[in-house]
Amino acid sequence: MSVLPKYEGERVYRQVKARKTSNWDVIVVGSGMGGMCCAAALAHYGKKVLILERHYIPGGFTHMFQRGKFSWDVGVHALGEMDNRHKVGQMLNWLSNNKIKMKSLGSPYDQFFWPGFDIGFPDSREKFNKVLKEKFPDEVDKIDEYFVFAKKVAKSTEFWFAMKSMPELIGKWGRRLYHLFNKNYWELTTKVVMDEMGLSPKLQTVLCAQWGYYGSIPQESSFAIHALTQTHFWGGAYYPEGGAKEIAGSLLKVVEDAGGETLCGADVHEIIVENGKAKGVRLTTGEEFFAKKIVSGAPAKTTMSKLLPEKYRKTEWSKSIMELKNSPPYICLHMGFEGDIKKAGASSTNWWFNNRWEVDNDFVWNIKEKDAEADILYVSFPSLKDPQHVPSENNYHTGECVTFIPYDEFEQWNETNRTNRPEEYKKYKQEIEDRLIAQLKKHMPEVMKHLTFCEMSTPLTAEHFCGAIQGAIYGLASEPKRFNNEKLRPRTPIRNFYLTGIDSMSIGVAGAMTSGMMTAAAIDPRVYTKIV
Ligand SMILES: Cc1cc2nc3c(=O)[nH]c(=O)nc-3n(C[C@H](O)[C@H](O)[C@H](O)COP(=O)(O)OP(=O)(O)OC[C@H]3O[C@@H](n4cnc5c(N)ncnc54)[C@H](O)[C@@H]3O)c2cc1C
């Protein structure tokens, strides 16, 4: 199986030297979900869009890679609201011309384990409510109250999204007016809100069990992002049939059909700005490309600190973004199995192994301590989620295990070449890999008996392939300061220059897609008709 994004067997991108088109309406830097959705939305309205991607495969965190018979996604495990009943699913269908087919992970889609306790999150709000009440019979009323409240807060974020895509002044005053009458749940942390509701510590931990999907612990995460993420999964979770590469395969075809193009191996060095107007981009090779509008889908801090001309880096706009915290760095163990892992207990359900109940900053794996285990492990089996996966006679399957890890352990090697990292790095990586495997053998001994291959990605890998700053899992941290930053928005102080991607809006594949739509709408207001 090929992991390259294709449409009906044809590649939908080429390397920069082989470019075919010239004259574009819009240039998008970066082919992540945000950049691709922005480009596809504009292409639907006849715009010729050029996407420039530094990696040799498009897709950003939605790209896939392969080792022999095994293939993995980088950043797609569970997607919420992907059916046609939800706006997110409707937008993706429109963007891709209904070409991306989603498969439900079934029920439960996530299974959580703590010492002496486990719970599965089922694929409907009603079932989830029931399961929680069975586990917490003393808090039945509180659970109902929480459900109504979480939904209300998630719904209220629609106004926040709308204001984000408006010009800054309208957005700023619109929000202020709105919050005169409505509490700002972006501003309050999840922990503060849950304490106020009087939920027991154990119930709070269970309700926050998916914090790994937004990367900030309850003491630090914005309650609004928690409520959005939780309700996002009330209809269960989905996975793209054929794997994450199908997303780029379909979206980039839409771009191509409108006369645009996606060029890989195109490392943008600088946004060209003249007289306060963005005009084009310059690659690290010196090659220049020009268009009427320029969009950056690279991480916001990369755009501010590296891509914009020097004078913009000193502005309040840039400073307010540069001072925001990053989400935690991560490692991922990509596993290859041979044999019947289903019989050994694996399924399309994601497993979350928690070593303890307290959710605090110590959740970042203290690898310096030789005996310390990772306190949280997230395990997913992509080959069991994908109905198109052909296991062949040897029954090849894949798994991924993600946990958070400090960046400073890897910093010493960040200037070294990826294909030729020093022996100490390889040795260190091997040690971590061995510790992770030992821990996984305790949690899922039968599945691990089938392990025949593994390769670990570190924060340096995410930095190299996806441009993730310090290997951050979800860009900027999901904290109140980030969501209250009124300067983080698709429109920028530079004329004809826009931001897209998770940092400019909200997190995850759905957040990136929404950002792409909002940025496209800021450029061509007809796109709004597909959002509202
Ligand atoms: C391990 C992991 C698991 C995840 N699991 C899920 C999940 O199950 N569900 C979910 O909803 N989300 C998940 N996510 C999050 C989700 O995949 C991402 O947040 C989202 O895809 C990010 O999209 P984006 O467009 O903002 O950015 P990116 O995907 O980071 O795209 C940015 C692109 O810009 C390119 N770029 C950067 N600088 C330049 C430059 N100078 N020139 C040219 N190109 C440049 C990069 O190479 C990259 O391709 C996961 C993420 C990770 C890391």
XYZ file of C-alpha atoms and ligand atoms in Angstrom:
585
model
C 0.000 0.000 0.000
C 1.276 3.462 -0.869
C 1.034 6.181 1.744
C 1.314 9.016 -0.764
C -1.761 11.218 -1.181
C -3.389 10.314 -4.493
C -6.700 10.797 -6.210
C -7.862 7.813 -8.235
C -4.279 6.578 -8.425
C -2.810 9.915 -9.578
C -0.549 12.042 -7.398
C -2.056 15.373 -6.426
C 1.213 17.219 -5.783
C 4.715 17.431 -7.201
C 8.141 18.482 -6.038
C 8.940 22.158 -6.441
C 11.330 21.707 -9.376
C 8.594 20.061 -11.440
C 6.072 22.867 -11.082
C 3.598 23.352 -13.896
C 1.546 26.425 -13.079
C 2.211 30.159 -12.773
C -0.073 33.086 -11.868
C -1.936 32.342 -8.687
C -4.572 34.271 -6.787
C -3.421 32.992 -3.420
C -0.281 31.361 -2.028
C -0.651 29.147 1.039
C 2.471 28.311 3.041
C 2.195 24.801 4.527
C -0.038 21.914 3.526
C -1.394 21.012 6.967
C -5.127 20.567 7.456
C -5.559 24.332 7.890
C -3.641 25.220 4.720
C -5.297 22.499 2.624
C -8.821 23.426 3.753
C -8.215 27.119 3.149
C -6.892 26.332 -0.348
C -9.712 23.905 -1.182
C -12.403 26.333 0.023
C -10.987 29.093 -2.185
C -10.597 26.665 -5.088
C -14.325 25.892 -4.824
C -14.900 29.554 -5.674
C -12.552 29.482 -8.652
C -9.364 30.767 -7.029
C -6.034 29.454 -8.292
C -4.074 28.524 -5.210
C -0.431 27.563 -4.886
C 0.413 25.517 -1.785
C 4.082 25.453 -0.792
C 5.116 22.689 1.594
C 8.622 22.203 2.994
C 8.277 18.425 3.514
C 8.439 16.093 0.496
C 4.931 14.773 1.293
C 1.932 17.071 1.802
C -0.528 16.895 4.696
C 1.382 18.236 7.712
C 0.174 16.253 10.718
C -2.274 14.417 8.454
C 0.472 12.800 6.377
C 1.338 9.106 6.590
C 4.582 7.184 6.384
C 5.629 3.623 5.762
C 8.296 1.089 6.708
C 8.082 -2.019 4.546
C 4.660 -3.592 5.057
C 3.705 -1.228 7.885
C 2.231 2.255 7.641
C 1.115 4.849 10.202
C -0.609 8.202 10.481
C 1.225 11.010 12.214
C -1.622 12.967 13.807
C -4.965 11.291 13.102
C -6.387 8.811 15.597
C -9.900 9.913 16.473
C -11.978 12.543 14.701
C -15.279 13.783 16.104
C -18.432 15.095 14.370
C -17.448 13.669 11.000
C -20.938 12.601 9.951
C -23.341 14.705 7.952
C -25.419 15.608 11.014
C -22.644 17.893 12.192
C -21.314 21.113 10.704
C -17.743 19.751 10.798
C -18.729 16.706 8.721
C -20.762 18.852 6.324
C -17.830 21.218 5.776
C -15.420 18.343 5.108
C -17.872 16.806 2.646
C -18.203 20.097 0.811
C -14.450 20.720 0.795
C -13.618 17.237 -0.512
C -16.583 16.797 -2.887
C -17.806 13.990 -0.630
C -14.692 11.947 -1.357
C -13.448 11.381 2.196
C -15.260 8.458 3.748
C -15.197 8.174 7.508
C -15.498 4.958 9.494
C -16.840 4.998 13.029
C -14.517 3.552 15.677
C -17.567 1.979 17.272
C -18.348 1.947 20.946
C -16.440 2.562 23.118
C -14.109 4.614 20.955
C -11.843 5.452 23.941
C -11.166 3.139 26.894
C -9.468 4.590 29.986
C -7.559 2.715 32.648
C -6.480 3.904 36.089
C -5.221 1.749 38.944
C -8.299 -0.255 39.968
C -10.764 1.521 37.655
C -11.632 1.622 33.984
C -14.308 3.188 31.819
C -15.149 3.224 28.115
C -16.519 6.369 26.451
C -19.383 5.216 24.212
C -20.501 6.798 20.953
C -23.519 8.796 22.074
C -24.234 11.465 24.626
C -27.014 9.381 26.194
C -24.849 6.270 26.557
C -21.971 8.336 27.934
C -24.268 9.935 30.487
C -25.549 6.494 31.528
C -22.069 4.959 31.877
C -20.915 7.861 34.025
C -23.937 7.552 36.298
C -23.279 3.830 36.741
C -19.714 4.592 37.805
C -20.638 7.616 39.955
C -24.068 6.828 41.475
C -23.633 9.525 44.142
C -23.256 12.285 41.559
C -26.146 11.563 39.218
C -27.608 15.084 39.411
C -24.210 16.716 39.069
C -23.547 14.673 35.931
C -26.795 15.894 34.342
C -25.989 19.451 35.338
C -22.496 19.113 33.865
C -23.812 17.743 30.551
C -26.229 20.649 30.080
C -23.551 23.120 31.053
C -20.780 21.670 28.828
C -23.136 21.754 25.839
C -24.123 25.347 26.586
C -20.492 26.458 26.796
C -19.528 24.568 23.620
C -22.443 26.197 21.792
C -21.439 29.638 23.034
C -18.036 29.269 21.331
C -19.728 29.681 17.932
C -19.832 33.420 18.548
C -16.150 33.396 19.501
C -15.280 31.635 16.217
C -17.347 34.116 14.215
C -15.649 37.088 15.894
C -12.207 35.583 15.218
C -12.742 35.789 11.496
C -13.952 39.412 11.582
C -11.623 42.398 11.219
C -9.812 42.959 14.531
C -11.835 45.927 15.783
C -15.215 44.329 15.110
C -14.004 41.077 16.658
C -12.618 42.806 19.719
C -15.679 44.927 20.470
C -18.090 42.180 19.474
C -16.508 39.883 22.029
C -16.426 42.525 24.730
C -20.094 43.316 24.222
C -20.975 39.623 24.231
C -19.069 39.008 27.449
C -20.873 41.847 29.202
C -23.845 39.490 29.258
C -22.159 36.081 29.016
C -19.353 34.659 31.127
C -16.083 34.098 29.260
C -15.320 30.390 29.585
C -12.139 30.724 27.531
C -10.799 32.756 30.419
C -11.523 30.221 33.171
C -9.598 27.015 33.621
C -11.295 23.625 33.533
C -10.321 22.974 37.145
C -11.830 26.241 38.405
C -15.143 25.579 36.631
C -15.350 21.962 37.772
C -14.543 22.917 41.371
C -17.270 25.553 41.240
C -19.710 22.900 40.056
C -18.812 20.792 43.083
C -17.743 17.705 41.103
C -15.732 15.181 43.119
C -11.995 14.938 42.298
C -12.448 11.429 40.883
C -15.321 12.466 38.605
C -13.288 15.485 37.489
C -10.400 13.224 36.494
C -12.730 10.987 34.501
C -14.445 13.929 32.792
C -11.007 15.330 31.939
C -9.670 11.948 30.820
C -9.379 13.199 27.234
C -7.177 16.151 28.182
C -4.474 14.527 26.045
C -6.559 15.502 22.979
C -5.979 19.181 23.750
C -2.690 18.797 25.611
C -3.227 21.001 28.677
C -4.011 19.738 32.165
C -7.259 20.894 33.892
C -5.371 23.431 36.034
C -4.190 25.131 32.840
C -6.671 24.383 30.060
C -9.409 26.782 29.100
C -12.780 25.343 30.114
C -14.209 26.288 26.708
C -11.678 24.094 24.859
C -12.403 21.266 27.279
C -16.170 21.580 26.675
C -15.647 21.822 22.913
C -13.458 18.715 22.822
C -15.727 16.686 25.061
C -18.917 17.497 23.158
C -17.016 17.012 19.861
C -16.885 13.308 20.756
C -20.443 12.901 22.032
C -21.331 11.288 18.720
C -18.300 8.969 18.915
C -15.093 9.082 16.894
C -14.164 8.390 13.288
C -11.173 7.452 11.167
C -10.717 8.119 7.424
C -11.116 5.013 5.271
C -7.752 4.400 3.605
C -5.961 6.359 6.346
C -5.165 10.032 6.807
C -3.552 10.325 3.358
C -7.060 10.302 1.842
C -7.616 13.771 3.290
C -4.787 15.341 1.265
C -5.649 13.114 -1.714
C -9.123 14.644 -1.980
C -8.500 18.225 -0.891
C -5.453 18.776 -3.098
C -7.361 17.412 -6.088
C -9.929 20.187 -5.595
C -7.071 22.711 -5.582
C -5.583 21.193 -8.740
C -8.918 21.103 -10.591
C -9.292 24.850 -10.098
C -5.909 25.478 -11.752
C -3.837 25.511 -8.586
C -0.947 23.319 -7.519
C 0.770 21.820 -4.479
C 4.551 21.911 -4.469
C 6.551 19.944 -1.926
C 10.183 20.393 -0.951
C 9.370 24.125 -0.995
C 10.815 25.554 2.211
C 9.562 29.116 2.540
C 12.249 31.381 3.924
C 10.441 34.698 3.907
C 7.128 36.409 3.244
C 7.808 39.292 0.871
C 6.180 42.464 2.208
C 6.431 45.816 0.429
C 4.852 49.056 1.645
C 2.849 47.183 4.264
C 1.424 44.734 1.712
C 2.270 41.051 1.336
C 3.206 40.261 -2.243
C 4.800 36.859 -2.328
C 7.216 34.439 -0.731
C 10.877 33.561 -1.136
C 12.100 29.998 -0.680
C 15.355 29.072 1.022
C 16.664 28.403 -2.500
C 15.993 32.048 -3.401
C 13.143 31.242 -5.791
C 10.265 33.713 -5.539
C 6.513 33.291 -6.029
C 3.958 36.087 -6.182
C 0.189 36.292 -5.670
C -2.503 38.741 -4.591
C -2.990 37.149 -1.187
C -0.577 35.222 1.010
C -1.633 32.827 3.770
C 0.666 31.232 6.318
C -0.440 27.829 7.587
C 2.900 27.295 9.349
C 2.865 27.437 13.172
C 2.127 31.023 14.287
C 5.452 31.357 16.108
C 7.359 30.205 13.004
C 5.524 32.811 10.963
C 6.283 35.550 13.481
C 9.887 34.684 14.262
C 11.164 33.355 10.946
C 8.958 34.104 7.956
C 8.010 37.753 8.437
C 10.494 40.542 7.729
C 12.478 41.729 10.749
C 10.431 44.875 11.396
C 7.215 42.930 12.037
C 8.878 40.710 14.613
C 9.118 43.672 17.003
C 5.439 44.614 16.834
C 2.973 44.096 19.707
C 1.120 41.697 17.422
C 4.133 39.451 17.064
C 5.277 39.803 20.683
C 1.851 38.853 22.032
C 2.027 35.610 20.055
C 5.666 34.818 20.779
C 5.067 34.992 24.541
C 2.416 32.234 24.466
C 3.326 28.805 25.803
C 3.689 25.765 23.542
C 1.729 22.553 24.038
C 3.893 19.719 25.417
C 6.374 17.865 23.196
C 5.628 14.207 22.550
C 7.132 10.922 21.473
C 5.346 8.270 19.473
C 6.284 4.617 19.260
C 5.212 3.308 15.863
C 4.687 -0.425 16.193
C 4.383 -3.184 13.607
C 2.674 -6.450 14.551
C 2.369 -9.812 12.864
C -0.425 -12.202 13.786
C -3.890 -11.943 15.238
C -3.753 -8.847 17.456
C -7.548 -8.778 17.563
C -7.535 -12.120 19.314
C -4.949 -10.616 21.667
C -7.448 -7.908 22.620
C -6.683 -5.028 20.253
C -9.508 -3.268 18.402
C -10.419 0.088 16.894
C -10.836 1.442 20.442
C -8.064 3.749 21.687
C -6.552 2.819 25.024
C -5.450 5.400 27.595
C -3.283 3.957 30.363
C -3.016 6.274 33.383
C -0.586 5.345 36.134
C -2.250 7.608 38.700
C -5.338 9.703 39.414
C -3.791 13.123 39.931
C -3.563 15.133 36.733
C -0.727 17.626 37.127
C 2.390 18.870 35.398
C 4.313 15.767 36.370
C 2.440 14.011 33.579
C 5.339 14.898 31.304
C 7.470 11.764 31.544
C 10.394 12.267 33.901
C 12.801 10.272 31.755
C 15.858 11.514 33.633
C 14.845 9.241 36.469
C 15.854 5.791 35.293
C 12.983 3.889 36.909
C 10.224 6.398 36.233
C 7.414 5.219 33.988
C 5.319 7.441 31.737
C 2.185 8.403 33.690
C -0.016 8.456 30.609
C 0.138 6.284 27.491
C -2.231 6.628 24.544
C -2.421 3.570 22.287
C -4.168 3.347 18.931
C -4.339 0.586 16.289
C -4.814 2.303 12.915
C -4.887 -0.900 10.856
C -7.897 -2.089 12.858
C -9.711 1.199 12.268
C -9.289 1.216 8.523
C -11.701 -1.037 6.590
C -9.370 -0.779 3.581
C -6.413 -2.242 5.436
C -5.309 -5.535 3.862
C -3.326 -7.491 6.491
C -1.969 -10.027 3.907
C -1.177 -13.637 4.798
C 1.127 -12.619 7.682
C -1.608 -10.535 9.300
C 0.341 -7.274 9.402
C -1.072 -4.672 11.777
C 0.067 -1.396 13.246
C -0.102 0.435 16.535
C 0.952 3.813 17.885
C 1.769 4.792 21.439
C 2.012 8.475 22.372
C 3.192 10.161 25.553
C 4.519 13.569 26.607
C 8.222 14.136 27.156
C 10.466 17.124 27.998
C 12.111 18.855 25.042
C 15.283 19.843 26.886
C 16.448 16.229 26.829
C 16.645 16.420 23.034
C 17.683 20.030 22.543
C 21.400 19.199 22.425
C 20.839 17.340 19.130
C 18.452 19.739 17.396
C 21.138 21.115 15.103
C 22.276 17.669 13.955
C 21.262 16.207 10.618
C 18.269 13.862 10.807
C 19.827 11.249 8.561
C 23.064 11.305 10.501
C 22.256 11.858 14.173
C 25.115 11.106 16.611
C 25.442 7.744 18.331
C 24.522 9.229 21.762
C 21.156 10.327 20.360
C 20.487 6.886 18.904
C 21.492 5.236 22.172
C 19.308 7.569 24.221
C 16.382 6.995 21.884
C 16.847 3.236 22.133
C 16.811 3.426 25.938
C 13.506 5.297 25.927
C 12.072 2.916 23.363
C 13.030 -0.087 25.537
C 11.438 1.491 28.609
C 8.269 2.240 26.705
C 8.041 -1.308 25.373
C 8.589 -2.715 28.874
C 5.737 -0.553 30.164
C 3.452 -1.543 27.290
C 4.144 -5.208 27.971
C 2.638 -4.716 31.431
C -0.496 -3.044 30.057
C -1.113 -5.198 26.975
C 1.071 -8.325 27.269
C -0.797 -10.415 24.686
C -0.704 -7.757 21.973
C 2.995 -7.081 22.549
C 3.794 -10.751 21.857
C 3.051 -9.925 18.208
C 5.460 -6.983 18.009
C 7.960 -7.458 15.172
C 8.915 -3.873 14.342
C 9.094 -0.508 16.049
C 10.445 2.948 15.429
C 10.117 5.898 17.742
C 9.616 9.507 16.736
C 10.980 12.143 19.114
C 10.304 15.882 19.389
C 13.138 16.333 16.876
C 11.257 14.169 14.373
C 8.112 16.312 14.671
C 10.279 19.402 14.349
C 11.988 18.058 11.235
C 9.002 16.680 9.319
C 6.109 18.847 10.496
C 7.884 22.044 11.516
C 6.443 21.634 15.044
C 8.189 24.105 17.342
C 10.180 22.125 19.926
C 8.159 19.084 18.893
C 4.939 20.529 20.399
C 2.033 18.154 19.890
C -0.710 20.741 19.208
C 1.036 24.052 18.535
C 0.222 26.673 21.172
C -0.942 25.475 24.589
C -4.734 25.336 25.069
C -4.673 27.930 27.831
C -6.812 31.017 28.565
C -4.061 33.422 27.520
C -3.892 31.909 24.044
C -7.648 31.897 23.462
C -8.038 35.410 24.831
C -5.332 36.754 22.532
C -7.292 39.002 20.194
C -4.393 39.287 17.773
C -4.360 35.583 16.927
C -6.786 35.550 14.031
C -6.905 34.924 10.277
C -6.614 38.637 9.421
C -3.320 40.307 10.281
C -2.035 43.897 10.437
C -0.245 43.286 7.119
C -2.460 43.869 4.103
C -3.135 40.778 1.985
C -1.506 38.547 4.582
C -3.465 35.960 6.603
C -2.883 33.212 9.139
C -4.469 29.790 9.166
C -4.003 26.476 11.036
C -4.664 25.480 14.627
C -2.781 28.350 16.233
C -4.992 30.932 14.563
C -8.236 29.314 15.697
C -8.717 26.041 17.565
C -7.020 22.675 17.932
C -7.178 19.231 16.299
C -8.059 18.245 12.765
C -11.514 19.823 13.089
C -10.019 22.999 14.579
C -7.509 23.227 11.730
C -10.278 22.665 9.189
C -12.407 25.405 10.758
C -9.416 27.728 10.692
C -8.931 27.005 6.985
C -12.583 27.811 6.299
C -12.460 31.007 8.363
C -9.296 32.220 6.651
C -10.780 31.455 3.246
C -13.920 33.375 4.276
C -11.812 36.368 5.289
C -10.390 36.330 1.741
C -13.602 35.454 -0.101
C -16.780 36.065 1.962
C -18.753 33.576 -0.146
C -17.115 30.852 1.944
C -19.165 32.066 4.947
C -22.246 30.507 3.348
C -20.642 27.100 3.923
C -19.811 27.851 7.555
C -23.074 29.215 8.929
C 0.660 12.500 17.713
C -0.520 13.325 17.325
C -1.777 12.781 17.350
C -2.889 13.531 16.981
N -4.119 12.943 16.983
C -5.202 13.673 16.627
C -6.488 13.075 16.593
O -6.644 11.884 16.844
N -7.551 13.864 16.275
C -7.417 15.189 15.960
O -8.415 15.856 15.664
N -6.191 15.776 15.966
C -5.101 15.045 16.286
N -3.858 15.626 16.282
C -3.749 17.062 15.979
C -3.898 17.394 14.514
O -3.362 16.390 13.689
C -3.181 18.711 14.216
O -3.420 19.638 15.241
C -3.617 19.359 12.919
O -3.578 18.423 11.864
C -2.699 20.537 12.632
O -3.029 21.142 11.409
P -2.358 22.512 10.972
O -2.744 22.768 9.573
O -2.652 23.573 11.939
O -0.789 22.321 11.109
P 0.271 21.296 10.539
O -0.317 19.991 10.243
O 1.398 21.370 11.501
O 0.716 21.954 9.156
C 1.651 22.984 9.036
C 2.444 22.709 7.778
O 3.264 23.827 7.497
C 4.478 23.346 6.982
N 5.479 24.392 7.119
C 5.967 24.921 8.267
N 6.896 25.850 7.978
C 6.974 25.914 6.624
C 7.777 26.671 5.729
N 8.674 27.557 6.178
N 7.620 26.479 4.392
C 6.710 25.578 3.916
N 5.943 24.823 4.738
C 6.071 24.995 6.068
C 4.759 22.121 7.827
O 5.706 21.272 7.228
C 3.368 21.504 7.901
O 3.138 20.623 6.833
C -2.729 14.882 16.602
C -1.451 15.443 16.551
C -0.355 14.674 16.900
C 1.005 15.280 16.835
